[in-house]
C-alpha cells in the first residue's frame, strides 16, 4: 500500500472564484510596486559600491568574532564570508570582508581600512591582509542595469518559447505569472528591507525557471485534455488538468521547500537572503501557475480545433504520486 500525500481522484474547483484570485494578485502587485517606488530596495555592496578586503590567517576564522569587532566602527553594511579552496594549505584560512561605500565616496578611505585592520588584528593577531579592492558607484549602476536586462530577457525568451509551443493565450498567461512572481519577490524585499544583491538576481532567474516549469506541466495537460474532452467547456478542462497534475505539483513544491527551509535555518547569513527569495518564489510560483496563468487562460479563451496528435502531448511526470 503506497502512501499518498494527495489523493489521486481529487476534484477541487479552482475556478469558482477565479476573478477574486486575479483581483487579489493584482492588489498584491500594486502594493509591491508602490513599496518599491516609495522606499526602494536595500541594495547590498554589489549594487551600492564598496570595498572588499581579503584576509588570511593561520587560525580558523570566527565570522561572529570578526563581525563583533567591526560593529563599533559603524560602517553600515558589512558582509563577511569564508573562502574555501582545495588548493589551500591546512592552516590557510581565507575570508572576504566587504564594506559598503561611505557617503557616496568612490572607495573606503585609507583611515577606515586601517581601522578595520586594527579591529581584526585584535581578534586574530596573525591575520594578514592580502588585497584590497573597491567597486565604485559607476560599476554598481552598471550591475543594476545588467541585472534588470537579464531578468527582462529571460521573461521575453519565455514569452517566445510558450507562444511557439502552445498558443498566444498560453504565452500571455505564463508571462503574466512570471511577471507576477518577480514583482512580488522584489516587493517583499522592499517591504522587509532585506539586503538585495547579485545573489537575489540569481534567485529571481531561478524562480522564473521554476515557475515556468510548473506552468508548462499544467499547460501540457490542458492541451492534452482540450483534445480529449472536445465537448467540455474550458473551465471544466482546466479543473481536470490541474487536479490531474496536483500530485506532482505538491510533491515538487513540498520537497523543494524542505531543502530550502533546512538551508535557511542552517546555512548562515551569507546565503540566507538567497534562500528566502527561493522559498518565497516557490510559494508564489506554485500559486501563480494555478490562480494566475490558468485563470488568465480561462479569461482569454483558447481555440478548440487542434489537429495535433495526442501521443506526444502531456507530460510524463504529470501523474507522479505524492
Backbone as numpy.savetxt, mean C-alpha at the origin, in Angstrom:
# Nx Ny Nz CAx CAy CAz Cx Cy Cz
-13.28 -34.92 6.53 -14.13 -33.72 6.53 -13.24 -32.47 6.53
-13.42 -31.64 5.52 -12.58 -30.46 5.38 -13.18 -29.26 6.11
-12.29 -28.46 6.69 -12.72 -27.25 7.37 -12.94 -26.14 6.35
-14.07 -25.46 6.45 -14.38 -24.35 5.55 -14.61 -23.09 6.38
-13.86 -22.05 6.07 -14.06 -20.77 6.73 -15.24 -20.03 6.11
-15.55 -20.33 4.86 -16.70 -19.76 4.17 -17.48 -20.89 3.53
-18.79 -20.92 3.72 -19.61 -21.96 3.13 -19.54 -21.91 1.61
-19.61 -23.08 0.98 -19.50 -23.15 -0.46 -20.75 -22.61 -1.16
-21.90 -22.71 -0.51 -23.16 -22.33 -1.16 -23.71 -21.00 -0.60
-22.83 -20.03 -0.37 -23.29 -18.73 0.13 -24.16 -18.03 -0.91
-25.15 -17.29 -0.43 -26.07 -16.58 -1.33 -26.34 -15.18 -0.79
-25.27 -14.46 -0.46 -25.41 -13.11 0.03 -25.83 -12.17 -1.10
-26.68 -11.21 -0.77 -27.07 -10.19 -1.74 -26.21 -8.96 -1.50
-25.17 -8.80 -2.30 -24.23 -7.71 -2.11 -24.72 -6.39 -2.70
-25.79 -6.42 -3.45 -26.20 -5.23 -4.17 -27.60 -4.75 -3.80
-28.09 -5.19 -2.64 -29.39 -4.70 -2.20 -29.34 -3.21 -1.86
-28.15 -2.75 -1.45 -27.97 -1.32 -1.12 -26.69 -0.80 -1.79
-26.52 -1.14 -3.06 -25.27 -0.79 -3.73 -25.10 0.71 -3.88
-26.19 1.47 -3.98 -26.08 2.92 -4.08 -25.56 3.52 -2.77
-25.97 2.93 -1.65 -25.49 3.40 -0.35 -23.99 3.15 -0.22
-23.53 1.96 -0.65 -22.11 1.65 -0.57 -21.29 2.59 -1.43
-21.78 2.88 -2.64 -21.07 3.84 -3.49 -21.05 5.23 -2.85
-22.17 5.60 -2.20 -22.22 6.89 -1.52 -21.22 6.97 -0.38
-21.12 5.88 0.41 -20.16 5.85 1.52 -18.73 5.98 0.99
-18.44 5.25 -0.10 -17.10 5.33 -0.69 -16.81 6.74 -1.18
-17.82 7.38 -1.80 -17.62 8.75 -2.30 -17.34 9.71 -1.15
-18.05 9.55 -0.04 -17.84 10.42 1.12 -16.43 10.21 1.68
-15.99 8.95 1.79 -14.64 8.67 2.31 -13.57 9.26 1.41
-13.78 9.20 0.09 -12.82 9.79 -0.85 -12.76 11.30 -0.68
-13.92 11.94 -0.52 -13.96 13.39 -0.33 -13.26 13.78 0.96
-13.51 13.04 2.04 -12.86 13.32 3.33 -11.35 13.16 3.21
-10.90 12.09 2.54 -9.46 11.87 2.38 -8.83 12.99 1.56
-9.50 13.39 0.48 -8.97 14.45 -0.38 -8.93 15.77 0.37
-9.99 16.05 1.17 -10.02 17.29 1.94 -8.92 17.31 2.99
-8.66 16.17 3.63 -7.59 16.09 4.62 -6.24 16.35 3.97
-6.04 15.80 2.77 -4.78 16.02 2.05 -4.59 17.49 1.72
-5.67 18.17 1.29 -5.56 19.59 0.96 -5.39 20.45 2.20
-6.01 20.03 3.32 -6.00 20.84 4.52 -4.67 20.76 5.27
-4.18 19.55 5.52 -2.97 19.41 6.34 -1.84 18.68 5.64
-2.08 18.17 4.44 -1.02 17.55 3.67 -0.52 16.26 4.30
0.65 15.84 3.87 1.26 14.60 4.35 2.48 14.91 5.22
2.75 14.00 6.11 3.93 14.12 6.97 5.10 13.45 6.24
5.72 14.21 5.32 6.76 13.65 4.48 7.98 13.25 5.30
8.55 12.11 4.94 9.78 11.66 5.57 10.99 12.32 4.94
12.16 11.86 5.34 13.40 12.46 4.86 13.54 12.30 3.35
13.02 11.20 2.79 13.13 10.97 1.35 12.56 12.12 0.55
11.44 12.68 1.04 10.75 13.74 0.31 11.04 15.13 0.88
11.48 15.21 2.11 11.70 16.50 2.76 13.14 16.96 2.64
14.03 16.04 2.39 15.45 16.37 2.34 16.10 16.18 3.70
17.37 15.93 3.71 18.07 15.74 4.98 19.45 15.15 4.76
20.00 14.60 5.84 21.37 14.09 5.83 21.39 12.66 6.36
22.19 11.82 5.72 22.36 10.43 6.15 23.79 10.23 6.63
23.92 9.72 7.85 25.23 9.44 8.44 25.38 7.93 8.56
26.43 7.39 7.99 26.71 5.96 8.07 27.71 5.72 9.18
27.33 4.87 10.14 28.20 4.59 11.28 28.64 3.13 11.26
29.74 2.88 11.96 30.25 1.52 12.07 30.84 1.34 13.47
30.50 0.23 14.10 30.99 -0.03 15.45 31.30 -1.50 15.62
32.15 -1.81 16.62 32.50 -3.19 16.91 31.47 -3.86 17.82
30.73 -3.05 18.56 29.70 -3.59 19.45 28.36 -3.61 18.75
27.45 -4.51 19.14 26.13 -4.57 18.52 25.39 -3.24 18.64
24.61 -2.94 17.65 23.89 -1.66 17.59 22.60 -1.74 18.40
22.40 -0.78 19.28 21.16 -0.65 20.05 20.42 0.58 19.52
19.45 0.34 18.64 18.74 1.45 18.00 18.02 2.31 19.02
17.47 1.68 20.05 16.78 2.43 21.10 17.72 3.38 21.83
18.91 2.91 22.12 19.89 3.75 22.81 20.36 4.88 21.90
20.56 4.58 20.62 20.94 5.63 19.66 19.88 6.72 19.62
18.64 6.29 19.52 17.54 7.26 19.41 17.41 8.09 20.69
17.54 7.44 21.84 17.43 8.16 23.11 18.54 9.20 23.25
19.74 8.86 22.77 20.86 9.80 22.88 20.66 11.03 22.01
19.90 10.90 20.92 19.72 12.01 19.98 18.45 12.81 20.24
17.59 12.33 21.13 16.34 13.04 21.41 16.57 14.43 21.98
17.60 14.59 22.77 17.86 15.89 23.40 18.32 16.94 22.40
18.68 16.52 21.19 19.18 17.46 20.19 18.06 18.17 19.45
16.82 17.64 19.57 15.64 18.28 18.96 15.86 18.51 17.45
16.07 17.40 16.75 16.36 17.48 15.31 15.17 17.09 14.44
14.03 16.86 15.04 12.85 16.51 14.26 12.85 15.04 13.88
12.51 14.76 12.61 12.39 13.38 12.14 13.76 12.73 12.04
13.95 11.64 12.78 15.20 10.88 12.76 14.86 9.41 12.49
15.54 8.81 11.53 15.36 7.40 11.22 16.69 6.69 11.42
16.65 5.60 12.21 17.86 4.82 12.48 17.58 3.38 12.07
18.42 2.83 11.23 18.24 1.45 10.79 19.59 0.77 10.71
19.61 -0.52 11.05 20.84 -1.30 10.99 20.98 -1.91 9.60
22.20 -1.92 9.09 22.49 -2.46 7.77 23.09 -3.85 7.92
22.51 -4.82 7.19 23.01 -6.19 7.23 23.59 -6.55 5.86
24.75 -7.19 5.88 25.39 -7.59 4.63 26.24 -8.83 4.91
26.10 -9.87 4.08 26.90 -11.10 4.31 28.41 -10.86 4.27
28.83 -9.78 3.62 30.27 -9.52 3.51 30.86 -8.87 4.75
30.01 -8.45 5.70 30.52 -7.81 6.91 31.22 -8.82 7.80
32.22 -8.33 8.51 32.88 -9.17 9.50 31.96 -9.40 10.70
32.35 -10.34 11.54 31.51 -10.68 12.69 31.35 -9.51 13.65
32.38 -8.70 13.80 32.33 -7.56 14.72 32.12 -6.23 13.98
31.58 -6.29 12.78 31.32 -5.09 11.99 29.82 -4.82 11.99
29.42 -3.80 12.72 28.01 -3.44 12.87 27.79 -2.05 12.28
26.98 -1.99 11.23 26.78 -0.76 10.47 25.35 -0.27 10.65
25.19 1.04 10.80 23.87 1.65 10.94 23.79 2.89 10.05
22.54 3.22 9.65 22.28 4.43 8.88 21.41 5.36 9.72
21.90 6.56 9.97 21.16 7.57 10.75 20.73 8.67 9.79
19.42 8.84 9.62 18.89 9.85 8.70 18.25 10.98 9.50
18.66 12.20 9.19 18.19 13.39 9.91 17.54 14.33 8.90
16.34 14.79 9.19 15.65 15.68 8.25 16.35 17.03 8.15
16.15 17.70 7.01 16.74 19.03 6.80 16.19 20.00 7.83
17.03 20.89 8.32 16.66 21.84 9.36 16.37 23.21 8.74
15.15 23.71 8.94 14.77 25.06 8.49 15.02 25.27 7.00
14.62 24.26 6.19 14.72 24.35 4.72 16.14 24.57 4.22
17.12 24.18 5.01 18.51 24.29 4.56 18.84 23.15 3.60
19.83 23.37 2.76 20.22 22.35 1.79 20.71 21.08 2.48
21.36 21.20 3.61 21.87 20.05 4.34 22.00 20.41 5.81
22.16 19.39 6.62 22.38 19.60 8.04 23.74 20.26 8.25
23.79 21.22 9.13 25.02 21.99 9.34 26.10 21.12 9.98
27.33 21.60 9.87 28.47 20.89 10.46 28.31 20.80 11.97
27.80 21.86 12.59 27.60 21.86 14.04 26.64 20.76 14.47
25.55 20.58 13.70 24.57 19.54 14.04 25.19 18.16 13.89
25.95 17.95 12.82 26.60 16.65 12.62 27.57 16.35 13.75
28.31 17.36 14.19 29.24 17.16 15.31 28.49 16.83 16.58
27.34 17.46 16.80 26.54 17.18 17.99 26.01 15.74 17.95
25.58 15.29 16.77 25.10 13.91 16.62 26.23 12.93 16.89
27.40 13.18 16.34 28.53 12.30 16.55 28.93 12.23 18.02
28.87 13.36 18.70 29.20 13.38 20.13 28.19 12.57 20.93
26.90 12.71 20.59 25.86 11.98 21.32 25.99 10.47 21.11
26.28 10.06 19.87 26.41 8.62 19.59 27.69 8.05 20.16
28.72 8.86 20.27 29.98 8.38 20.85 29.81 8.03 22.32
28.92 8.75 23.02 28.65 8.43 24.43 28.00 7.05 24.57
27.20 6.66 23.56 26.53 5.35 23.61 27.50 4.24 23.20
28.27 4.49 22.12 29.22 3.50 21.62 30.58 4.18 21.44
31.46 4.10 22.44 32.75 4.82 22.38 33.61 4.46 21.17
33.48 3.23 20.66 34.32 2.82 19.53 33.66 3.06 18.17
32.60 3.86 18.14 31.87 4.09 16.90 32.70 4.91 15.92
32.54 4.61 14.63 33.20 5.34 13.57 32.13 5.90 12.62
32.38 7.09 12.09 31.44 7.73 11.18 32.05 7.66 9.78
31.54 6.69 9.02 32.15 6.33 7.74 31.88 7.37 6.67
30.63 7.84 6.57 30.29 8.78 5.50 29.11 9.64 5.92
29.00 10.80 5.28 27.89 11.72 5.49 27.39 12.16 4.11
26.10 11.93 3.83 25.51 12.28 2.55 24.25 13.11 2.79
24.00 14.08 1.90 22.85 14.97 2.06 21.95 14.90 0.83
20.63 15.03 1.08 19.64 15.12 0.02 18.96 16.47 0.15
19.12 17.32 -0.87 18.56 18.67 -0.82 17.09 18.72 -1.19
16.42 19.85 -0.96 15.00 20.01 -1.29 14.69 19.79 -2.76
15.63 20.15 -3.67 15.38 19.99 -5.10 15.25 18.51 -5.45
16.16 17.69 -4.94 16.10 16.26 -5.20 14.85 15.66 -4.59
14.48 16.11 -3.40 13.27 15.61 -2.75 12.03 15.93 -3.57
11.97 17.15 -4.13 10.84 17.51 -4.98 10.75 16.64 -6.21
11.91 16.31 -6.79 11.92 15.41 -7.95 11.44 14.02 -7.57
11.77 13.56 -6.36 11.31 12.25 -5.91 9.79 12.23 -5.77
9.19 13.31 -5.24 7.74 13.38 -5.12 7.09 13.31 -6.49
7.62 14.08 -7.44 7.06 14.10 -8.79 7.18 12.72 -9.45
8.34 12.09 -9.32 8.55 10.78 -9.91 7.63 9.73 -9.29
7.45 9.81 -7.97 6.57 8.85 -7.29 5.13 9.00 -7.77
4.67 10.25 -7.91 3.31 10.48 -8.39 3.13 9.96 -9.81
4.13 10.17 -10.66 4.05 9.68 -12.04 4.01 8.15 -12.06
4.79 7.50 -11.18 4.80 6.04 -11.13 3.43 5.48 -10.79
2.75 6.09 -9.81 1.42 5.62 -9.42 0.42 5.85 -10.56
0.47 7.02 -11.19 -0.46 7.32 -12.28 -0.24 6.41 -13.48
1.02 6.12 -13.80 1.30 5.22 -14.92 0.81 3.80 -14.62
0.95 3.37 -13.37 0.46 2.05 -13.00 -1.05 1.96 -13.18
-1.77 2.99 -12.74 -3.22 3.00 -12.88 -3.62 3.07 -14.36
-2.88 3.87 -15.16 -3.16 3.95 -16.59 -2.94 2.62 -17.29
-1.88 1.91 -16.92 -1.62 0.59 -17.51 -2.73 -0.39 -17.16
-3.25 -0.29 -15.94 -4.37 -1.15 -15.53 -5.60 -0.86 -16.39
-5.87 0.42 -16.64 -7.02 0.80 -17.47 -6.94 0.14 -18.84
-5.77 0.22 -19.47 -5.60 -0.36 -20.81 -5.72 -1.89 -20.76
-5.10 -2.49 -19.74 -5.13 -3.96 -19.61 -6.55 -4.48 -19.45
-7.32 -3.88 -18.54 -8.68 -4.35 -18.31 -9.55 -4.08 -19.54
-9.35 -2.94 -20.18 -10.13 -2.59 -21.37 -9.92 -3.64 -22.47
-8.66 -4.04 -22.67 -8.37 -5.03 -23.71 -8.86 -6.42 -23.33
-8.78 -6.75 -22.05 -9.14 -8.11 -21.63 -10.65 -8.28 -21.51
-11.35 -7.24 -21.06 -12.79 -7.34 -20.87 -13.49 -6.34 -21.78
-14.25 -5.43 -21.18 -14.94 -4.36 -21.91 -14.65 -3.06 -21.17
-15.01 -1.92 -21.79 -14.68 -0.64 -21.17 -15.40 -0.44 -19.85
-16.59 -1.03 -19.69 -17.30 -0.90 -18.41 -16.51 -1.56 -17.28
-15.91 -2.72 -17.57 -15.08 -3.40 -16.58 -13.85 -2.53 -16.24
-13.27 -1.92 -17.27 -12.08 -1.10 -17.06 -12.38 0.09 -16.16
-13.53 0.75 -16.41 -13.91 1.91 -15.59 -14.11 1.48 -14.14
-14.78 0.34 -13.92 -15.00 -0.14 -12.56 -13.70 -0.49 -11.85
-12.77 -1.16 -12.57 -11.50 -1.56 -11.96 -10.65 -0.34 -11.62
-10.56 0.62 -12.55 -9.74 1.81 -12.29 -10.36 2.66 -11.18
-11.69 2.76 -11.14 -12.34 3.50 -10.06 -12.01 2.88 -8.70
-11.97 1.54 -8.65 -11.61 0.86 -7.40 -10.16 1.14 -7.02
-9.25 1.16 -8.00 -7.84 1.43 -7.71 -7.64 2.86 -7.22
-8.27 3.81 -7.91 -8.17 5.21 -7.48 -8.74 5.37 -6.08
-9.86 4.70 -5.82 -10.49 4.71 -4.50 -9.50 4.21 -3.43
-8.80 3.10 -3.72 -7.87 2.53 -2.75 -6.68 3.45 -2.50
-6.13 4.02 -3.58 -4.96 4.90 -3.45 -5.32 6.16 -2.67
-6.46 6.77 -2.99 -6.86 8.01 -2.31 -7.13 7.75 -0.83
-7.80 6.65 -0.51 -8.09 6.36 0.89 -6.81 6.05 1.66
-5.84 5.41 1.01 -4.57 5.14 1.69 -3.81 6.43 1.96
-3.74 7.29 0.96 -3.09 8.59 1.17 -3.86 9.39 2.22
-5.19 9.29 2.19 -6.01 10.02 3.16 -5.77 9.59 4.59
-5.63 8.28 4.83 -5.42 7.82 6.20 -4.05 8.25 6.70
-3.06 8.32 5.81 -1.74 8.82 6.21 -1.80 10.31 6.51
-2.64 11.04 5.77 -2.80 12.46 6.05 -3.55 12.69 7.35
-4.61 11.94 7.58 -5.40 12.09 8.81 -4.58 11.80 10.05
-3.83 10.69 10.03 -3.06 10.26 11.20 -1.66 10.85 11.24
-1.28 11.56 10.17 0.05 12.17 10.07 1.17 11.16 10.29
0.98 9.99 9.69 2.03 8.97 9.71 3.08 9.34 8.67
4.33 9.07 8.97 5.42 9.45 8.08 5.22 8.83 6.69
5.34 9.65 5.67 5.12 9.24 4.28 6.45 9.33 3.54
6.99 8.18 3.14 8.29 8.16 2.45 8.22 7.24 1.24
9.37 6.94 0.67 9.41 6.11 -0.54 8.87 4.70 -0.30
9.01 4.19 0.92 8.47 2.87 1.22 6.95 2.85 1.08
6.30 3.96 1.38 4.84 4.03 1.24 4.45 4.05 -0.24
5.28 4.66 -1.08 5.02 4.61 -2.52 5.09 3.17 -3.00
6.07 2.42 -2.52 6.15 1.00 -2.86 4.90 0.26 -2.39
4.41 0.63 -1.20 3.19 0.01 -0.69 1.99 0.35 -1.57
1.90 1.59 -2.04 0.80 1.99 -2.91 0.80 1.17 -4.20
1.97 0.99 -4.80 2.04 0.20 -6.03 1.70 -1.27 -5.76
2.09 -1.77 -4.60 1.73 -3.14 -4.23 0.23 -3.27 -4.02
-0.37 -2.26 -3.40 -1.82 -2.26 -3.19 -2.56 -2.26 -4.53
-2.05 -1.47 -5.49 -2.67 -1.45 -6.82 -2.67 -2.86 -7.43
-1.54 -3.55 -7.32 -1.47 -4.91 -7.86 -2.37 -5.88 -7.12
-2.42 -5.77 -5.79 -3.26 -6.67 -5.00 -4.73 -6.45 -5.31
-5.15 -5.20 -5.32 -6.56 -4.88 -5.59 -6.95 -5.31 -7.00
-6.04 -5.08 -7.96 -6.32 -5.48 -9.34 -6.51 -6.99 -9.44
-5.64 -7.75 -8.78 -5.76 -9.21 -8.82 -7.11 -9.66 -8.28
-7.54 -9.08 -7.17 -8.82 -9.43 -6.59 -9.97 -9.08 -7.53
-9.88 -7.91 -8.16 -10.94 -7.47 -9.06 -11.01 -8.33 -10.31
-9.85 -8.71 -10.86 -9.83 -9.53 -12.07 -10.41 -10.91 -11.81
-10.16 -11.48 -10.64 -10.75 -12.79 -10.30 -12.27 -12.70 -10.34
-12.82 -11.66 -9.73 -14.27 -11.48 -9.73 -14.78 -11.24 -11.16
-14.10 -10.37 -11.90 -14.56 -10.04 -13.26 -14.46 -11.24 -14.20
-13.46 -12.07 -14.01 -13.37 -13.30 -14.80 -14.61 -14.17 -14.59
-14.99 -14.32 -13.34 -16.18 -15.14 -13.05 -17.46 -14.47 -13.54
-17.50 -13.13 -13.48 -18.67 -12.41 -14.00 -18.80 -12.65 -15.50
-17.71 -12.55 -16.23 -17.76 -12.77 -17.68 -18.19 -14.19 -18.00
-17.69 -15.16 -17.25 -18.08 -16.55 -17.46 -19.58 -16.74 -17.21
-20.07 -16.15 -16.13 -21.48 -16.32 -15.79 -22.42 -15.52 -16.68
-21.93 -14.43 -17.25 -22.75 -13.69 -18.21 -23.06 -14.54 -19.44
-22.12 -15.40 -19.80 -22.35 -16.31 -20.92 -23.19 -17.50 -20.47
-22.95 -17.95 -19.25 -23.65 -19.13 -18.74 -25.12 -18.83 -18.42
-25.38 -17.68 -17.82 -26.76 -17.31 -17.44 -27.21 -16.13 -18.29
-27.52 -16.40 -19.54 -27.84 -15.33 -20.48 -29.17 -14.64 -20.18
-30.09 -15.33 -19.51 -31.41 -14.76 -19.27 -31.55 -14.11 -17.90
-30.54 -14.21 -17.07 -30.60 -13.58 -15.75 -30.07 -12.15 -15.84
-30.65 -11.28 -14.98 -30.21 -9.87 -15.05 -28.80 -9.73 -14.46
-28.18 -8.59 -14.74 -26.78 -8.37 -14.38 -26.58 -8.42 -12.87
-27.52 -7.86 -12.11 -27.38 -7.86 -10.65 -27.31 -9.28 -10.11
-28.15 -10.17 -10.61 -28.15 -11.55 -10.14 -26.86 -12.26 -10.53
-26.36 -11.99 -11.74 -25.11 -12.60 -12.19 -23.94 -12.12 -11.33
-23.91 -10.83 -11.00 -22.85 -10.31 -10.15 -22.88 -10.95 -8.77
-24.07 -11.10 -8.20 -24.18 -11.75 -6.89 -23.69 -13.19 -6.94
-24.06 -13.91 -7.98 -23.62 -15.30 -8.12 -22.09 -15.35 -8.23
-21.53 -14.46 -9.02 -20.09 -14.48 -9.26 -19.31 -14.16 -7.99
-19.75 -13.16 -7.25 -19.03 -12.77 -6.02 -19.15 -13.87 -4.97
-20.33 -14.49 -4.86 -20.49 -15.58 -3.91 -19.62 -16.78 -4.28
-19.46 -17.04 -5.58 -18.64 -18.16 -6.01 -17.15 -17.92 -5.74
-16.72 -16.67 -5.77 -15.31 -16.35 -5.51 -15.06 -15.89 -4.08
-16.10 -15.88 -3.25 -15.98 -15.35 -1.90 -14.99 -16.16 -1.07
-15.01 -17.49 -1.24 -14.11 -18.34 -0.48 -12.65 -18.01 -0.78
-12.33 -17.85 -2.05 -10.97 -17.50 -2.46 -10.59 -16.12 -1.94
-11.49 -15.15 -2.05 -11.21 -13.79 -1.60 -10.94 -13.76 -0.11
-11.77 -14.46 0.65 -11.62 -14.45 2.11 -10.31 -15.12 2.51
-9.99 -16.25 1.89 -8.77 -16.95 2.26 -7.53 -16.12 1.94
-7.51 -15.51 0.75 -6.36 -14.70 0.35 -6.17 -13.50 1.28
-7.26 -12.78 1.56 -7.17 -11.60 2.40 -6.80 -11.96 3.83
-7.40 -13.03 4.37 -7.14 -13.41 5.76 -5.70 -13.84 5.96
-5.17 -14.68 5.06 -3.79 -15.14 5.23 -2.79 -14.00 5.03
-3.09 -13.09 4.10 -2.22 -11.93 3.90 -2.21 -11.05 5.14
-3.38 -10.82 5.73 -3.47 -9.98 6.91 -2.74 -10.61 8.10
-2.79 -11.94 8.22 -2.09 -12.60 9.32 -0.59 -12.31 9.24
-0.03 -12.42 8.05 1.40 -12.15 7.89 1.71 -10.68 8.14
0.86 -9.78 7.65 1.11 -8.35 7.82 0.98 -7.92 9.27
0.01 -8.46 9.98 -0.15 -8.10 11.39 1.06 -8.56 12.20
1.59 -9.75 11.88 2.80 -10.22 12.56 3.97 -9.28 12.30
4.11 -8.82 11.06 5.17 -7.87 10.73 4.96 -6.54 11.43
3.70 -6.10 11.52 3.41 -4.81 12.17 3.77 -4.86 13.64
3.51 -5.97 14.30 3.77 -6.09 15.74 5.25 -6.34 16.02
5.88 -7.18 15.20 7.24 -7.62 15.50 8.31 -7.01 14.61
7.92 -6.31 13.56 8.90 -5.85 12.58 9.69 -4.62 12.97
9.23 -3.86 13.94 9.96 -2.68 14.36 9.53 -1.43 13.61
10.10 -0.29 14.00 9.70 1.01 13.47 10.09 1.21 12.01
11.12 0.54 11.56 11.64 0.80 10.21 10.61 0.46 9.15
9.88 -0.65 9.30 8.92 -1.08 8.27 7.47 -0.90 8.72
7.24 -0.29 9.88 5.88 -0.22 10.40 4.95 0.60 9.50
5.45 1.70 8.96 4.62 2.51 8.08 4.24 1.76 6.82
5.21 1.07 6.23 4.94 0.26 5.04 3.91 -0.81 5.32
4.07 -1.52 6.45 3.15 -2.61 6.79 1.75 -2.07 7.08
1.67 -0.92 7.76 0.36 -0.31 8.02 -0.35 0.01 6.71
0.40 0.57 5.75 -0.19 0.87 4.44 -0.70 -0.39 3.76
0.03 -1.48 3.88 -0.37 -2.74 3.27 -1.62 -3.31 3.94
-1.67 -3.24 5.27 -2.86 -3.73 5.98 -4.10 -2.95 5.56
-3.98 -1.63 5.57 -5.09 -0.79 5.14 -5.45 -1.08 3.69
-4.44 -1.26 2.83 -4.69 -1.51 1.42 -5.40 -2.83 1.17
-5.05 -3.87 1.92 -5.72 -5.16 1.76 -7.19 -5.04 2.14
-7.47 -4.32 3.22 -8.86 -4.16 3.67 -9.68 -3.38 2.65
-9.20 -2.20 2.26 -9.98 -1.37 1.32 -9.96 -1.98 -0.07
-8.89 -2.73 -0.43 -8.85 -3.37 -1.73 -9.88 -4.48 -1.85
-10.04 -5.27 -0.79 -11.07 -6.31 -0.80 -12.46 -5.68 -0.84
-12.66 -4.63 -0.07 -13.94 -3.92 -0.06 -14.26 -3.34 -1.44
-13.28 -2.68 -2.06 -13.54 -1.99 -3.32 -13.80 -2.96 -4.47
-13.21 -4.16 -4.42 -13.44 -5.14 -5.48 -14.91 -5.52 -5.58
-15.59 -5.50 -4.45 -17.01 -5.88 -4.43 -17.91 -4.65 -4.50
-17.69 -3.70 -3.60 -18.65 -2.62 -3.43 -18.34 -1.38 -4.27
-17.21 -1.37 -4.97 -16.91 -0.25 -5.87 -16.85 -0.72 -7.31
-15.90 -1.63 -7.61 -15.72 -2.08 -8.99 -16.98 -2.77 -9.52
-17.52 -3.72 -8.76 -18.70 -4.45 -9.23 -19.94 -3.57 -9.22
-20.04 -2.66 -8.23 -21.20 -1.77 -8.19 -21.21 -0.81 -9.38
-20.04 -0.32 -9.77 -19.96 0.56 -10.94 -20.29 -0.22 -12.20
-19.87 -1.48 -12.27 -20.23 -2.32 -13.42 -21.74 -2.50 -13.50
-22.39 -2.70 -12.35 -23.85 -2.81 -12.32 -24.50 -1.51 -12.78
-23.93 -0.39 -12.37 -24.47 0.92 -12.74 -24.34 1.18 -14.23
-23.18 0.85 -14.82 -22.93 1.12 -16.23 -23.60 0.09 -17.14
-23.77 -1.15 -16.63 -24.29 -2.21 -17.47 -23.22 -2.75 -18.40
-23.50 -3.86 -19.05 -22.54 -4.48 -19.96 -23.31 -5.28 -21.00
-22.74 -5.39 -22.20 -23.44 -6.11 -23.26 -23.46 -7.61 -22.94
-24.46 -8.30 -23.50 -24.65 -9.71 -23.19 -24.53 -10.61 -24.42
-24.02 -10.10 -25.53 -23.99 -10.88 -26.77 -22.59 -11.39 -27.11
-21.82 -11.75 -26.10 -20.48 -12.23 -26.34 -20.51 -13.58 -27.03
-19.56 -13.80 -27.89 -19.46 -15.08 -28.60 -18.17 -15.81 -28.27
-17.46 -15.34 -27.26 -16.19 -15.97 -26.88 -16.46 -17.35 -26.28
-15.60 -18.33 -26.54 -15.79 -19.67 -25.96 -15.67 -19.62 -24.45
-16.34 -20.54 -23.78 -16.38 -20.55 -22.32 -15.31 -21.41 -21.69
-14.57 -22.19 -22.50 -13.62 -23.11 -21.89 -12.38 -22.42 -21.36
-12.13 -21.17 -21.75 -10.95 -20.45 -21.27 -11.30 -19.31 -20.34
-12.56 -19.14 -20.01 -12.95 -18.05 -19.13 -12.91 -18.51 -17.69
-13.05 -17.56 -16.79 -13.02 -17.88 -15.37 -11.59 -17.93 -14.87
-11.44 -18.35 -13.66 -10.13 -18.39 -13.05 -9.98 -19.69 -12.30
-8.87 -20.37 -12.50 -8.71 -21.69 -11.92 -8.65 -21.66 -10.40
-8.38 -20.49 -9.81 -8.29 -20.40 -8.35 -9.55 -19.83 -7.71
-10.58 -19.61 -8.50 -11.76 -18.93 -7.98 -12.51 -19.74 -6.95
-12.46 -21.08 -7.04 -13.24 -21.91 -6.13 -12.37 -22.61 -5.08
-11.21 -22.05 -4.78 -10.36 -22.62 -3.75 -11.08 -22.56 -2.41
-11.13 -23.67 -1.71 -11.83 -23.71 -0.43 -11.07 -22.94 0.61
-11.83 -22.23 1.47 -11.21 -21.51 2.59 -11.69 -22.13 3.87
